[in-house]
mmCIF file with all atom_site columns, C-alpha atoms in Angstrom:
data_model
loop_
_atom_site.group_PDB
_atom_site.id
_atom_site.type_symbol
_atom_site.label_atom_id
_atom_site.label_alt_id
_atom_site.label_comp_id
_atom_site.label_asym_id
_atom_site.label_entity_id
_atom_site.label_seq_id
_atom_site.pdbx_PDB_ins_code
_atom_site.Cartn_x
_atom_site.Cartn_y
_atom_site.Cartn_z
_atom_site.occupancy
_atom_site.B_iso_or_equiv
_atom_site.pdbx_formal_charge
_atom_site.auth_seq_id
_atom_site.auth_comp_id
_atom_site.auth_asym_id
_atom_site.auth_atom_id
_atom_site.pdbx_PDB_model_num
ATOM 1   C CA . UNK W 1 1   ? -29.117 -2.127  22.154  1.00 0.00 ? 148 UNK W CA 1
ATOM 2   C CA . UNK W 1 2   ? -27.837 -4.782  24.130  1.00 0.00 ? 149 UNK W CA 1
ATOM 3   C CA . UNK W 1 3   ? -25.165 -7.402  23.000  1.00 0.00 ? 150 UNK W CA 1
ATOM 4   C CA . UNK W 1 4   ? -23.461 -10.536 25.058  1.00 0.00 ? 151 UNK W CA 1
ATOM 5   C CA . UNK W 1 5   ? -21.163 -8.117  27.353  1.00 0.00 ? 152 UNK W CA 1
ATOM 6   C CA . UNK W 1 6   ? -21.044 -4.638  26.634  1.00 0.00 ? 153 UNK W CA 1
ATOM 7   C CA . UNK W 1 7   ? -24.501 -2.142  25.347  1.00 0.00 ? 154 UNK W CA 1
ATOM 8   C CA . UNK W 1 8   ? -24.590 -0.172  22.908  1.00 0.00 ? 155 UNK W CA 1
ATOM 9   C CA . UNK W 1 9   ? -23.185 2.850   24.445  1.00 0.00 ? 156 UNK W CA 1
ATOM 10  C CA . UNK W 1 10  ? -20.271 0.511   25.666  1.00 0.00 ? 157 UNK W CA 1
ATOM 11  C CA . UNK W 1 11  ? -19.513 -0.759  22.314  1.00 0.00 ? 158 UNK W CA 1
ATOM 12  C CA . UNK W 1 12  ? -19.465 2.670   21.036  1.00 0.00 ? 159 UNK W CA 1
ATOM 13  C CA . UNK W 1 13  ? -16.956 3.871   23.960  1.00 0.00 ? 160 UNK W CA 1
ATOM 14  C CA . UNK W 1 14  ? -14.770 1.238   22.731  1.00 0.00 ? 161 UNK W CA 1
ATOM 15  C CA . UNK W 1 15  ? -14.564 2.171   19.478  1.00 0.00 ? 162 UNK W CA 1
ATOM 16  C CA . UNK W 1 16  ? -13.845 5.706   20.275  1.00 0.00 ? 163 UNK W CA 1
ATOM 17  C CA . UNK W 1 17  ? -10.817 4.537   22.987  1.00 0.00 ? 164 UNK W CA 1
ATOM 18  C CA . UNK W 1 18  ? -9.418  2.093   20.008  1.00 0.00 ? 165 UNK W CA 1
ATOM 19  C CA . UNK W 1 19  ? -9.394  5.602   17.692  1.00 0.00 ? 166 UNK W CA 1
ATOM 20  C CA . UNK W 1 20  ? -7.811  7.260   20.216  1.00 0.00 ? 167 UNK W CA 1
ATOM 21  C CA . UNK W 1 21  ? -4.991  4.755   20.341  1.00 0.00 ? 168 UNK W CA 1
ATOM 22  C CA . UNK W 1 22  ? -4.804  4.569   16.888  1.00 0.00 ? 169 UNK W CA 1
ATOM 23  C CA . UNK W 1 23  ? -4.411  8.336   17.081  1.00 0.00 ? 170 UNK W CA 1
ATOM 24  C CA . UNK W 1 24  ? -1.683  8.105   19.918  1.00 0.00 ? 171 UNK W CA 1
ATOM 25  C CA . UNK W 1 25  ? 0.202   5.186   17.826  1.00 0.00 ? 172 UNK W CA 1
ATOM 26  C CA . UNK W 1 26  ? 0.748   7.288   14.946  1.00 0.00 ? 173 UNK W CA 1
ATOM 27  C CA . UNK W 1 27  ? 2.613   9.648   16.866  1.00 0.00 ? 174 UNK W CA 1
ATOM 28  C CA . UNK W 1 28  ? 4.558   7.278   19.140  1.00 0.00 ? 175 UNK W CA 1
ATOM 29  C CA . UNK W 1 29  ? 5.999   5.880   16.083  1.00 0.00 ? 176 UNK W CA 1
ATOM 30  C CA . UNK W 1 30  ? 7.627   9.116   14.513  1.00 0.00 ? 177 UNK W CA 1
ATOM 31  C CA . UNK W 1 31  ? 10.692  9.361   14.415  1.00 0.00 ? 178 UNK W CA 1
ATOM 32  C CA . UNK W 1 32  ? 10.344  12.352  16.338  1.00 0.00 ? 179 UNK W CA 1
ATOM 33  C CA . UNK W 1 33  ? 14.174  13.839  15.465  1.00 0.00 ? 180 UNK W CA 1
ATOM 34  C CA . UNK W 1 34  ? 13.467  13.327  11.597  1.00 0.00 ? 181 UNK W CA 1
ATOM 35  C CA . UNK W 1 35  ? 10.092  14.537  12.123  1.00 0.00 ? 182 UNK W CA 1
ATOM 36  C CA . UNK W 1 36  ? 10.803  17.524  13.795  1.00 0.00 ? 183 UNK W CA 1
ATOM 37  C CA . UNK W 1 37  ? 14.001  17.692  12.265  1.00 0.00 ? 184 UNK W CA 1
ATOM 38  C CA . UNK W 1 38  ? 11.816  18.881  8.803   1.00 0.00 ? 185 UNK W CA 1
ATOM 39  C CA . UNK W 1 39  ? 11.581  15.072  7.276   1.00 0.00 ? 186 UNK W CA 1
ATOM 40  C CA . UNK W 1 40  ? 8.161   14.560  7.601   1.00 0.00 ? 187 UNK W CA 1
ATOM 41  C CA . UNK W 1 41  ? 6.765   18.229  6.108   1.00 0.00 ? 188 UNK W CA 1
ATOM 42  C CA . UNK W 1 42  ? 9.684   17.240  3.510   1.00 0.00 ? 189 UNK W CA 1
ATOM 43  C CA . UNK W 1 43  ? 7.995   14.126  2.258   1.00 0.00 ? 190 UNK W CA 1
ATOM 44  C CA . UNK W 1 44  ? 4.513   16.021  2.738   1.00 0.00 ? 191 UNK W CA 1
ATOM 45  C CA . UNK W 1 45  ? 6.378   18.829  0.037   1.00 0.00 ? 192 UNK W CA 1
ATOM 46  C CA . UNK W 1 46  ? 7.668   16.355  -2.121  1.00 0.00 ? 193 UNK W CA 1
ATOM 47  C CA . UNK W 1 47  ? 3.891   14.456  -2.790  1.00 0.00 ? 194 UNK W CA 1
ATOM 48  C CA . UNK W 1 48  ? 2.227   18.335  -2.805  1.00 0.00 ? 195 UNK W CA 1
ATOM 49  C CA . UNK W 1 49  ? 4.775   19.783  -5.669  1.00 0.00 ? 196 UNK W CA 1
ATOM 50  C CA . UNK W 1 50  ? 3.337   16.636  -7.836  1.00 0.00 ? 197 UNK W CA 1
ATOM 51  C CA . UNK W 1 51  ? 0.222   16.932  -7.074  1.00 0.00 ? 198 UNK W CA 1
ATOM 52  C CA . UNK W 1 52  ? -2.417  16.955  -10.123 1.00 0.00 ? 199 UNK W CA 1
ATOM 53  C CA . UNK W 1 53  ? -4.733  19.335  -8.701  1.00 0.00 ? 200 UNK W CA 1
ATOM 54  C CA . UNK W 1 54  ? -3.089  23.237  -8.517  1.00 0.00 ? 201 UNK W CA 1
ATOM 55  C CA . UNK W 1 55  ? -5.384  23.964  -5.253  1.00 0.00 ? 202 UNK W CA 1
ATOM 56  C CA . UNK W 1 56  ? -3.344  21.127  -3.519  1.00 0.00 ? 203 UNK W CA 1
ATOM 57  C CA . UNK W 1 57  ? -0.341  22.255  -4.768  1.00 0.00 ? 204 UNK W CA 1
ATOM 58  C CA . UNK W 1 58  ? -0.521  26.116  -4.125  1.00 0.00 ? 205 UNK W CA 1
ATOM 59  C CA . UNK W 1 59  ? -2.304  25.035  -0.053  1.00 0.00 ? 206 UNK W CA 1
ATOM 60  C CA . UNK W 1 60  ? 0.544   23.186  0.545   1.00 0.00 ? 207 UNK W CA 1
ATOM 61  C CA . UNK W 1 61  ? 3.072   26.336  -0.854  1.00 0.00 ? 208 UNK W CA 1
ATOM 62  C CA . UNK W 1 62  ? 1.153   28.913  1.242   1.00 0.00 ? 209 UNK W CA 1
ATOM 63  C CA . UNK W 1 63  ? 0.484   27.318  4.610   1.00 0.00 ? 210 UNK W CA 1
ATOM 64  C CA . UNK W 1 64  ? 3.121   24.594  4.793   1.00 0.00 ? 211 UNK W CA 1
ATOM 65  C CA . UNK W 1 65  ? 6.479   24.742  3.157   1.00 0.00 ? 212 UNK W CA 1
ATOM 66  C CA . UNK W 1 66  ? 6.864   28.389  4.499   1.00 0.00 ? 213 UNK W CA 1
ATOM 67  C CA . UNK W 1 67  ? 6.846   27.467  8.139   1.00 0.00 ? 214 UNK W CA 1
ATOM 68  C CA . UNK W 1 68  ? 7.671   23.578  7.884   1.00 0.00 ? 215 UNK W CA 1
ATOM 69  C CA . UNK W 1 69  ? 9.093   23.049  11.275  1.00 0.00 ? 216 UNK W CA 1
ATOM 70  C CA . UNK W 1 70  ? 5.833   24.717  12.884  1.00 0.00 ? 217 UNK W CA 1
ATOM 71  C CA . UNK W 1 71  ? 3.923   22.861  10.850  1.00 0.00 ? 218 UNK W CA 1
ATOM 72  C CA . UNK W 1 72  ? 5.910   19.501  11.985  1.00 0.00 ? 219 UNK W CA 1
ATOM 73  C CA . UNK W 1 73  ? 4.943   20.182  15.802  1.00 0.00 ? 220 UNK W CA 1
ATOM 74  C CA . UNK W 1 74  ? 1.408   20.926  14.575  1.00 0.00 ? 221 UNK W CA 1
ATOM 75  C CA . UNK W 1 75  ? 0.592   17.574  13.175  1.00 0.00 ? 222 UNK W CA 1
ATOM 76  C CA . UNK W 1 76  ? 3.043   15.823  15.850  1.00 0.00 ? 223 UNK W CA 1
ATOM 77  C CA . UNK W 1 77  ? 0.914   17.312  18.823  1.00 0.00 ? 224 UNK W CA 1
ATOM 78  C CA . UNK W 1 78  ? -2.214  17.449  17.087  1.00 0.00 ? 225 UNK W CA 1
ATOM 79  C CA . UNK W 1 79  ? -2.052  13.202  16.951  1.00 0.00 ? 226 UNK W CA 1
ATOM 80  C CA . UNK W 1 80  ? -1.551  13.176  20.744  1.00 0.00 ? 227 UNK W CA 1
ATOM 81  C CA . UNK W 1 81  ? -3.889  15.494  21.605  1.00 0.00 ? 228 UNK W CA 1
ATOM 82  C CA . UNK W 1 82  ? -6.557  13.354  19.705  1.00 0.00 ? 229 UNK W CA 1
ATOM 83  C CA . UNK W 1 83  ? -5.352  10.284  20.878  1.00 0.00 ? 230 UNK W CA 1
ATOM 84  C CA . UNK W 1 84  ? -5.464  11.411  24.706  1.00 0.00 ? 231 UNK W CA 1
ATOM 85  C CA . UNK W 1 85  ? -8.755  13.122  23.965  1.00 0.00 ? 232 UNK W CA 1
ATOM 86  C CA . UNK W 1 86  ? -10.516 10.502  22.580  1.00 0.00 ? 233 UNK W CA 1
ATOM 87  C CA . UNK W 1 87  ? -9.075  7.361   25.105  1.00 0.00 ? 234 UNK W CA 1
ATOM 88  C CA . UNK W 1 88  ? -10.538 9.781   27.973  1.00 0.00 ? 235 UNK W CA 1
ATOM 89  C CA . UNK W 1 89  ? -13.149 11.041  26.339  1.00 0.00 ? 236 UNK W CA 1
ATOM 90  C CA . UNK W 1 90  ? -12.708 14.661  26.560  1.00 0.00 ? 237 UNK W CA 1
ATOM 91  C CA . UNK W 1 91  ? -14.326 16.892  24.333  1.00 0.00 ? 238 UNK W CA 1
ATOM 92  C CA . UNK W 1 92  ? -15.159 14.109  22.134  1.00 0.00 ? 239 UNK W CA 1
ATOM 93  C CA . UNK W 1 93  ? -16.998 16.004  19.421  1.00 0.00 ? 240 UNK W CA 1
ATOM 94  C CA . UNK W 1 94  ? -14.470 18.638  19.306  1.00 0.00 ? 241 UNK W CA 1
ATOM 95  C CA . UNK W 1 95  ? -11.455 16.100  19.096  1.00 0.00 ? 242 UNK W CA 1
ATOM 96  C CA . UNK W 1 96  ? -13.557 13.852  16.403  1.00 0.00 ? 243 UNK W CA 1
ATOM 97  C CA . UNK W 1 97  ? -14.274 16.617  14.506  1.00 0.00 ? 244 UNK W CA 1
ATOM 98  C CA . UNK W 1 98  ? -10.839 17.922  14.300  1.00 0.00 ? 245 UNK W CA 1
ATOM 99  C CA . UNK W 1 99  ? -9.397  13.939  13.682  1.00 0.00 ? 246 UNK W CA 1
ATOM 100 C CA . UNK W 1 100 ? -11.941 13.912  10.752  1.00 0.00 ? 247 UNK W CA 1
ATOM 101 C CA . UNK W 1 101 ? -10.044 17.116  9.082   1.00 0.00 ? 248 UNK W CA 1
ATOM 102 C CA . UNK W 1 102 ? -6.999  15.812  9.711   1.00 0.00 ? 249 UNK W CA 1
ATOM 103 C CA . UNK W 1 103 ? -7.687  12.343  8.199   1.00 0.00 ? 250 UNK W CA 1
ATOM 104 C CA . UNK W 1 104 ? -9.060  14.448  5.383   1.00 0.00 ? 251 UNK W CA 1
ATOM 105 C CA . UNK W 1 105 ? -6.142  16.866  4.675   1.00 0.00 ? 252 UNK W CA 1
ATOM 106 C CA . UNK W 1 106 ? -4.110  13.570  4.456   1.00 0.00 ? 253 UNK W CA 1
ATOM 107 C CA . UNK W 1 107 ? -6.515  11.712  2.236   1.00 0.00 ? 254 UNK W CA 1
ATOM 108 C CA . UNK W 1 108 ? -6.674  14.923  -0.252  1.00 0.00 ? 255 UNK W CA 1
ATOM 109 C CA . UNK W 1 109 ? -2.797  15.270  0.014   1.00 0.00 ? 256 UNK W CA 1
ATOM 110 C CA . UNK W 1 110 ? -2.762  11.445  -1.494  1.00 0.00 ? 257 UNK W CA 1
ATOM 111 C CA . UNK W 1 111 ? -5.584  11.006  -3.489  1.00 0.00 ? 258 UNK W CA 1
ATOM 112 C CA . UNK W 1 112 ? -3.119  9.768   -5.889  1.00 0.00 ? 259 UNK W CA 1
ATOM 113 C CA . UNK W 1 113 ? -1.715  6.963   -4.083  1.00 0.00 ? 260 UNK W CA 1
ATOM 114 C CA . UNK W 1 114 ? -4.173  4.094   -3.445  1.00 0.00 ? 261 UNK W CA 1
ATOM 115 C CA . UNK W 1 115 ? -1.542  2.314   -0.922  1.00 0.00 ? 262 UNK W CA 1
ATOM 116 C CA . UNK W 1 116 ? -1.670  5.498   1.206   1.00 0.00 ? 263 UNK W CA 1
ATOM 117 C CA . UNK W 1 117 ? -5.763  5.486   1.646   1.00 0.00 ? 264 UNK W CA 1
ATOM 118 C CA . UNK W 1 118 ? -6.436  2.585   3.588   1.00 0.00 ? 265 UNK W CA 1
ATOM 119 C CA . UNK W 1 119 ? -6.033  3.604   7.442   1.00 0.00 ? 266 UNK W CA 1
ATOM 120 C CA . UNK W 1 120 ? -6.920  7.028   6.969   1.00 0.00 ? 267 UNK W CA 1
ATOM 121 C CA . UNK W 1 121 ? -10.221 6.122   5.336   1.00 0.00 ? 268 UNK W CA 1
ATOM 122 C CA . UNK W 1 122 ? -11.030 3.608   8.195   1.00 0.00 ? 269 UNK W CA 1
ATOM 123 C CA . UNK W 1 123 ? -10.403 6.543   10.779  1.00 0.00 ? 270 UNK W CA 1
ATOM 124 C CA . UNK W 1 124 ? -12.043 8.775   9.622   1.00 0.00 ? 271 UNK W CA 1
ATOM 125 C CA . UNK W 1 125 ? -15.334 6.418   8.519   1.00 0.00 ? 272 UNK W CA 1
ATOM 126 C CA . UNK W 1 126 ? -14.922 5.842   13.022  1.00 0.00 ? 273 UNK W CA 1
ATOM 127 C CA . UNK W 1 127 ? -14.577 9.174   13.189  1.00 0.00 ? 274 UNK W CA 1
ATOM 128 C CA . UNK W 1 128 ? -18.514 9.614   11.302  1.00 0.00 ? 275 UNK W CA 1
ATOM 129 C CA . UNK W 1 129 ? -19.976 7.219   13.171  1.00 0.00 ? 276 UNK W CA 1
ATOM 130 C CA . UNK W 1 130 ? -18.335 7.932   16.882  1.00 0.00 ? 277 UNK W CA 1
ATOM 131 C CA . UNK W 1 131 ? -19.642 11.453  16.229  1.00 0.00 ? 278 UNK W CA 1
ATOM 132 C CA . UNK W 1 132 ? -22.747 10.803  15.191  1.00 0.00 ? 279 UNK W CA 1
ATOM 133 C CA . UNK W 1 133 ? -23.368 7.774   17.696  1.00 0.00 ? 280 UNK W CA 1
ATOM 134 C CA . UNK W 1 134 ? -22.209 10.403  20.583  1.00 0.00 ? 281 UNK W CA 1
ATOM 135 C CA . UNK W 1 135 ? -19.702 7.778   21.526  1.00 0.00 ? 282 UNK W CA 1
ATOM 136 C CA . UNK W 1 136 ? -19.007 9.840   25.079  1.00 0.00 ? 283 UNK W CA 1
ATOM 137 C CA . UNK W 1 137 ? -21.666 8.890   26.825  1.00 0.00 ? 284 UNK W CA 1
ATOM 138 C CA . UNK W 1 138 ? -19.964 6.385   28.577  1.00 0.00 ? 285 UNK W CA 1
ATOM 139 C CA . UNK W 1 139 ? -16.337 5.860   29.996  1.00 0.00 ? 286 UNK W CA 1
ATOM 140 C CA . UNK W 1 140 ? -15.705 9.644   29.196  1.00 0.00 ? 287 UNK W CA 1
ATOM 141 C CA . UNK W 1 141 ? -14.383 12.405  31.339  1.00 0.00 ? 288 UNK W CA 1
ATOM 142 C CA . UNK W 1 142 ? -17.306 14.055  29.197  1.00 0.00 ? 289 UNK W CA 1
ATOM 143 C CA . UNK W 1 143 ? -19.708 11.748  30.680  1.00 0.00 ? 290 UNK W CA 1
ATOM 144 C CA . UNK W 1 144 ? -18.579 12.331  34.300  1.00 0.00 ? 291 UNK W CA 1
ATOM 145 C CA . UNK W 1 145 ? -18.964 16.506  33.911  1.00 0.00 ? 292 UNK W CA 1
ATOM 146 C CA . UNK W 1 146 ? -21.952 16.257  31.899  1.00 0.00 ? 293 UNK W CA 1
ATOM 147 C CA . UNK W 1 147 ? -20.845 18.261  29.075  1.00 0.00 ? 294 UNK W CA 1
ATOM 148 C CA . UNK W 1 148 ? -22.082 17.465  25.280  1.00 0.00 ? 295 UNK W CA 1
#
């Protein structure tokens, strides 16, 4: 496919770099003292213990609120390793794949809030196709080594 300026593969690459600094935003703009600091597992706890559905509820009570400060530098990290993985391209699938679950824990977390479903739905709908278009072939570390 060829457009005006960029192909196909191009277009895709571009996509995959704006994910990536969609990923990278969301963790430049914590607050990283309150999030670290347990306010951002806090909120998480406070949606979970209303949740409707028990499976949600009990999840959240047996991996999260036990170790909330772990869980804090999980999610933290885990957004800048995606965004630096996918603005380099390296290991794309692997850091797609992983951005899909996490857009997916959140959208499950708050089903019940249609205000909250908006972005998350969007990245992970670039997630689907970036993986599935095998957005590294171009402008990727992934590209340069061969790999994938």
């Amino acid at each position: 496919m060829q457009t005006m300026w960029l192909s196909g593969a191009e277009l895709l690459a571009v996509l995959r770099i704006g994910l990536g600094l969609w990923w990278l935003e969301s963790y430049r703009h914590k607050d990283k003292k309150e999030w670290f600091g347990g306010g951002g597992i806090g909120w998480a706890a406070g949606i979970a213990e209303k949740h409707r559905w028990t499976a949600v509820r009990s999840g959240f009570d047996v991996v999260v609120k036990p170790r909330p400060q772990v869980m804090a530098y999980v999610v933290a990290y885990a957004e800048l390793a995606l965004g630096l993985g996918l603005i380099f391209g390296f290991l794309t699938p692997i850091a797609l794949v992983c951005g899909l679950l996490l857009n997916l824990i959140y959208l499950v977390l708050m089903i019940h809030d249609v205000a909250e479903q908006g972005q998350n739905l969007m990245m992970a709908l670039i997630s689907v196709v970036a993986l599935f278009a095998s957005s590294w072939q171009v402008w990727s570390v992934d590209a340069a080594l061969g790999i994938f």
